[in-house]
Short mmCIF file of C-alpha atoms in Angstrom, two decimals:
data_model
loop_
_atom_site.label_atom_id
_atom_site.label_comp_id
_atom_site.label_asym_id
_atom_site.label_seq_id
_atom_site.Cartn_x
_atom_site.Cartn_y
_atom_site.Cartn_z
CA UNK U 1 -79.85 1.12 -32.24
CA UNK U 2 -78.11 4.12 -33.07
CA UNK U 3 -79.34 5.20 -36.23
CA UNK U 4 -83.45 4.16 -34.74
CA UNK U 5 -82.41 7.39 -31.95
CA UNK U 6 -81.40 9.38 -34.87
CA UNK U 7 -85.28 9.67 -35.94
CA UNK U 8 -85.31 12.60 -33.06
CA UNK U 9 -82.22 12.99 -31.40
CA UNK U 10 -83.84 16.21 -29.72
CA UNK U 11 -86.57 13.43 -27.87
CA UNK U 12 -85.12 11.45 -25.24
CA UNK U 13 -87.76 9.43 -24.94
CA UNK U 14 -86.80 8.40 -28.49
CA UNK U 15 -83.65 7.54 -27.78
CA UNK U 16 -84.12 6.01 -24.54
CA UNK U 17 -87.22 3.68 -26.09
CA UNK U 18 -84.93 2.18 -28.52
CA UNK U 19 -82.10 1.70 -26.86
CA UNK U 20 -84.70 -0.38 -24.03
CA UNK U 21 -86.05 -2.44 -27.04
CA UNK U 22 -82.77 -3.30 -29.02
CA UNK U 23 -81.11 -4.50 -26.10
CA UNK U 24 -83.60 -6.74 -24.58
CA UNK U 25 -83.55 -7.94 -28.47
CA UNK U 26 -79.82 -8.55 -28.41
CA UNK U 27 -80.14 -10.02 -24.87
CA UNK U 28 -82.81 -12.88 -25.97
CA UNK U 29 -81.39 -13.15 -29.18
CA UNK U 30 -77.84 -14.20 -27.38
CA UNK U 31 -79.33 -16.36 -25.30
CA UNK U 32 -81.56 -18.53 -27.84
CA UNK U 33 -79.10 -18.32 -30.56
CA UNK U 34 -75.09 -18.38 -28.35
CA UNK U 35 -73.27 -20.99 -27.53
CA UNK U 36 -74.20 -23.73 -25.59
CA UNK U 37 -73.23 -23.26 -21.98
CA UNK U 38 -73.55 -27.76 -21.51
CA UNK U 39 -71.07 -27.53 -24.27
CA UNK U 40 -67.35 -27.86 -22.47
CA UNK U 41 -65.31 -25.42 -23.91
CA UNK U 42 -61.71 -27.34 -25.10
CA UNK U 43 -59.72 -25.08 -26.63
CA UNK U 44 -58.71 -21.09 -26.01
CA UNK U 45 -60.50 -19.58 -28.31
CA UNK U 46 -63.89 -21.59 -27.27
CA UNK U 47 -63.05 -20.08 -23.76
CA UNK U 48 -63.00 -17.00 -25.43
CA UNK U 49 -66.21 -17.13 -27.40
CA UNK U 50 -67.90 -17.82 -23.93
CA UNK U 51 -66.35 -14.68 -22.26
CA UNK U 52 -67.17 -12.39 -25.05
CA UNK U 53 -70.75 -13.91 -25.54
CA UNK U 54 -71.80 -13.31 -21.65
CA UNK U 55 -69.91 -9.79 -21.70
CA UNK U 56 -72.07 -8.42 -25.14
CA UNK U 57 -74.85 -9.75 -22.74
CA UNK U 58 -73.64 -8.18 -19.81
CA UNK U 59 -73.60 -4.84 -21.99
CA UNK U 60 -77.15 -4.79 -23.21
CA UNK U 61 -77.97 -5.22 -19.96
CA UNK U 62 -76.53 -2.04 -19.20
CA UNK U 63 -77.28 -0.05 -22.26
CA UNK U 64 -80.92 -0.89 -21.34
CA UNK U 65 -80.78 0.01 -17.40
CA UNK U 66 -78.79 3.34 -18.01
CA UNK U 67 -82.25 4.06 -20.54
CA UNK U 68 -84.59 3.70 -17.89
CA UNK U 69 -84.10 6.13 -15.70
CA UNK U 70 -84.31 9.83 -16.79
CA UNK U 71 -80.48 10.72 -16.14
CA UNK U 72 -78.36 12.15 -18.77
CA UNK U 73 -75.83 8.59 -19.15
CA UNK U 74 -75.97 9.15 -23.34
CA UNK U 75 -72.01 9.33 -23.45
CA UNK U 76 -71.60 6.44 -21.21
CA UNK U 77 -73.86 4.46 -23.37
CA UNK U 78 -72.07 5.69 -26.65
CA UNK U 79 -68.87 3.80 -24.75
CA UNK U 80 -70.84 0.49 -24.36
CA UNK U 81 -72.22 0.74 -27.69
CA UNK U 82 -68.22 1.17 -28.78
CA UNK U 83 -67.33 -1.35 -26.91
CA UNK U 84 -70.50 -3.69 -28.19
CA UNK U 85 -69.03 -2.85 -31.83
CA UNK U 86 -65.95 -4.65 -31.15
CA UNK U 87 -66.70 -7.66 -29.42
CA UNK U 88 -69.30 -8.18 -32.67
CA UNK U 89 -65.34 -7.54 -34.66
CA UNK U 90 -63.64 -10.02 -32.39
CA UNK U 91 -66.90 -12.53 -33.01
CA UNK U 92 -66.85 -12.00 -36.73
CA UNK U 93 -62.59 -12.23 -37.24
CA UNK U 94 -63.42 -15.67 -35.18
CA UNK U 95 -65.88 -17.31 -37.29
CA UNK U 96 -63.44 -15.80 -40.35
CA UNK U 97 -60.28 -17.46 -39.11
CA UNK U 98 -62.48 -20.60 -37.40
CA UNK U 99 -61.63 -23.95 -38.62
CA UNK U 100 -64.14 -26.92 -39.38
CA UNK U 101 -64.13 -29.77 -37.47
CA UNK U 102 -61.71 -32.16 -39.12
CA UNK U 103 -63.19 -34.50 -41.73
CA UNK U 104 -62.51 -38.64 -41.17
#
């Protein structure tokens, strides 16, 4: 997302076009492909997965509305796309440290 605004960073409407299009991306891409929301979440850290999955969603979202209108919200998205950055860390030390379901 970033490096797509750096094609003009003088153009808003650069910026502001991918930012609208990567997020609705990330948004339909967490919904087809997260986790299962019939699936009953048993331990901690599949309570976890859940809250981080609906916040990333809850942060496109966000990204994407503060790039519609024409208001100057470029450092506020910078924080979301920080903050975006490390719930994809927390996801990816999860599925490092996850264990398989036990073999009988």
């Amino acid at each position: 997302m970033s490096l797509l605004a750096l094609i003009d960073p003088q153009s808003t409407s650069w910026w502001r076009s991918f930012f609208i299009i990567v997020s609705v991306l990330g948004v339909a891409g967490m919904l087809l492909f997260g986790p299962f929301p019939d699936r009953q979440p048993h331990h901690l850290l599949d309570v976890s997965d859940h809250v981080v999955h609906w916040i990333a969603i809850g942060l496109y979202l966000a990204i994407a509305a503060l790039a519609l209108p024409p208001v100057h919200a470029l450092r506020i998205e910078g924080v979301l796309l920080t903050v975006l950055v490390l719930l994809g860390v927390h996801v990816a030390l999860r599925l490092m440290f996850a264990t398989g379901a036990s073999k009988k």
